[in-house]
Amino acid sequence: MTSVRHETLSAGRWHRLSLSEQLGNAGSEVDRAIRAWRAGNTARFQSAADRALELLDLTAQDDRWRGHRRREILRARAEFCALFWDEPVSPSSAESLSRYFLHFASRARRAR
């Protein structure tokens, strides 16, 4: 990751969102990265991967999430990285990761 892409979020707005909203938004970027990766679009993949990692890092840095919640956030980040940069990768890993983040997006949507 080379630069801050979500300046207003990193300035504090991110830390006012619920955990479901944070992970739902990060999951949107994860899905964009997966779609770009499958399509072979390197530029889009890199941008989406950078945004996803930035949002996951912002979430992990949120002081409200400690202990098991922070460990789960960091585990999700590790799974995201393993999906694209580790060998071998299970063919179902992308779908599993998408489903994981979709649960948070759905929960955030229901809470509105």
CSV table of C-alpha atoms in Angstrom, one decimal:
chain,number,residue,atom,x,y,z
A,1,MET,CA,0.0,0.0,0.0
A,2,THR,CA,1.5,3.3,-1.0
A,3,SER,CA,-0.9,6.1,0.1
A,4,VAL,CA,-3.9,6.9,2.2
A,5,ARG,CA,-6.9,6.5,-0.1
A,6,HIS,CA,-9.6,7.2,2.5
A,7,GLU,CA,-8.5,10.4,4.0
A,8,THR,CA,-11.7,11.4,5.7
A,9,LEU,CA,-12.1,8.0,7.1
A,10,SER,CA,-8.6,7.8,8.5
A,11,ALA,CA,-9.1,11.2,10.0
A,12,GLY,CA,-11.6,9.7,12.5
A,13,ARG,CA,-14.9,9.2,10.7
A,14,TRP,CA,-14.1,5.5,10.4
A,15,HIS,CA,-14.0,5.1,14.2
A,16,ARG,CA,-17.7,6.3,14.5
A,17,LEU,CA,-19.0,3.4,12.4
A,18,SER,CA,-20.1,0.1,13.9
A,19,LEU,CA,-18.0,-3.0,13.4
A,20,SER,CA,-20.6,-4.3,11.0
A,21,GLU,CA,-20.4,-1.1,8.9
A,22,GLN,CA,-16.6,-1.2,9.0
A,23,LEU,CA,-16.3,-4.8,7.9
A,24,GLY,CA,-19.1,-4.4,5.4
A,25,ASN,CA,-17.3,-1.5,3.7
A,26,ALA,CA,-14.0,-3.4,3.8
A,27,GLY,CA,-15.8,-6.4,2.3
A,28,SER,CA,-17.0,-4.3,-0.6
A,29,GLU,CA,-13.3,-3.6,-1.5
A,30,VAL,CA,-12.5,-7.3,-1.0
A,31,ASP,CA,-15.2,-8.2,-3.5
A,32,ARG,CA,-13.9,-5.6,-5.9
A,33,ALA,CA,-10.4,-7.0,-5.6
A,34,ILE,CA,-11.7,-10.6,-6.2
A,35,ARG,CA,-13.6,-9.5,-9.3
A,36,ALA,CA,-10.7,-7.6,-10.7
A,37,TRP,CA,-8.3,-10.6,-10.0
A,38,ARG,CA,-10.6,-13.0,-11.8
A,39,ALA,CA,-10.9,-10.6,-14.7
A,40,GLY,CA,-7.1,-10.2,-14.9
A,41,ASN,CA,-7.4,-6.5,-14.4
A,42,THR,CA,-4.2,-5.8,-12.5
A,43,ALA,CA,-4.7,-2.0,-12.1
A,44,ARG,CA,-8.2,-2.4,-10.6
A,45,PHE,CA,-7.1,-5.3,-8.5
A,46,GLN,CA,-4.2,-3.4,-7.0
A,47,SER,CA,-6.4,-0.3,-6.2
A,48,ALA,CA,-9.1,-2.5,-4.6
A,49,ALA,CA,-6.6,-4.5,-2.7
A,50,ASP,CA,-4.9,-1.4,-1.4
A,51,ARG,CA,-8.3,0.1,-0.3
A,52,ALA,CA,-9.3,-3.2,1.3
A,53,LEU,CA,-6.1,-3.4,3.3
A,54,GLU,CA,-6.3,0.2,4.4
A,55,LEU,CA,-9.9,-0.3,5.6
A,56,LEU,CA,-9.0,-3.5,7.4
A,57,ASP,CA,-6.0,-1.8,9.0
A,58,LEU,CA,-8.2,1.2,10.1
A,59,THR,CA,-10.7,-1.3,11.6
A,60,ALA,CA,-7.9,-3.2,13.5
A,61,GLN,CA,-6.6,0.1,14.9
A,62,ASP,CA,-10.0,1.1,16.3
A,63,ASP,CA,-9.6,1.1,20.1
A,64,ARG,CA,-13.1,-0.2,20.5
A,65,TRP,CA,-12.1,-3.6,19.1
A,66,ARG,CA,-9.8,-5.4,21.4
A,67,GLY,CA,-9.2,-9.0,22.3
A,68,HIS,CA,-11.1,-11.6,20.2
A,69,ARG,CA,-12.6,-8.9,17.9
A,70,ARG,CA,-9.2,-7.5,16.9
A,71,ARG,CA,-7.9,-11.0,16.4
A,72,GLU,CA,-10.8,-11.8,14.1
A,73,ILE,CA,-10.2,-8.6,12.1
A,74,LEU,CA,-6.5,-9.5,11.7
A,75,ARG,CA,-7.4,-13.0,10.8
A,76,ALA,CA,-9.7,-11.8,8.1
A,77,ARG,CA,-6.9,-9.5,6.8
A,78,ALA,CA,-4.5,-12.5,6.8
A,79,GLU,CA,-7.0,-14.6,4.9
A,80,PHE,CA,-7.4,-11.8,2.3
A,81,CYS,CA,-3.6,-11.6,1.8
A,82,ALA,CA,-3.3,-15.4,1.6
A,83,LEU,CA,-5.9,-15.5,-1.1
A,84,PHE,CA,-3.8,-13.4,-3.5
A,85,TRP,CA,-0.2,-13.8,-2.4
A,86,ASP,CA,0.1,-17.4,-0.9
A,87,GLU,CA,0.4,-20.7,-2.7
A,88,PRO,CA,-1.6,-22.9,-3.1
A,89,VAL,CA,-5.0,-21.3,-2.6
A,90,SER,CA,-8.1,-23.3,-2.3
A,91,PRO,CA,-10.6,-22.5,-5.2
A,92,SER,CA,-13.3,-21.9,-2.6
A,93,SER,CA,-11.3,-19.3,-0.6
A,94,ALA,CA,-12.6,-16.3,-2.5
A,95,GLU,CA,-16.2,-17.4,-2.1
A,96,SER,CA,-15.7,-18.1,1.6
A,97,LEU,CA,-14.1,-14.7,2.1
A,98,SER,CA,-16.9,-12.9,0.2
A,99,ARG,CA,-19.6,-14.7,2.3
A,100,TYR,CA,-17.8,-13.8,5.5
A,101,PHE,CA,-17.9,-10.1,4.7
A,102,LEU,CA,-21.4,-10.2,3.2
A,103,HIS,CA,-22.7,-11.1,6.7
A,104,PHE,CA,-21.4,-7.9,8.1
A,105,ALA,CA,-22.8,-5.8,5.2
A,106,SER,CA,-26.2,-7.4,5.6
A,107,ARG,CA,-26.2,-6.8,9.4
A,108,ALA,CA,-25.2,-3.2,8.9
A,109,ARG,CA,-28.0,-2.7,6.3
A,110,ARG,CA,-30.6,-4.2,8.7
A,111,ALA,CA,-29.4,-1.9,11.6
A,112,ARG,CA,-30.1,1.3,9.6
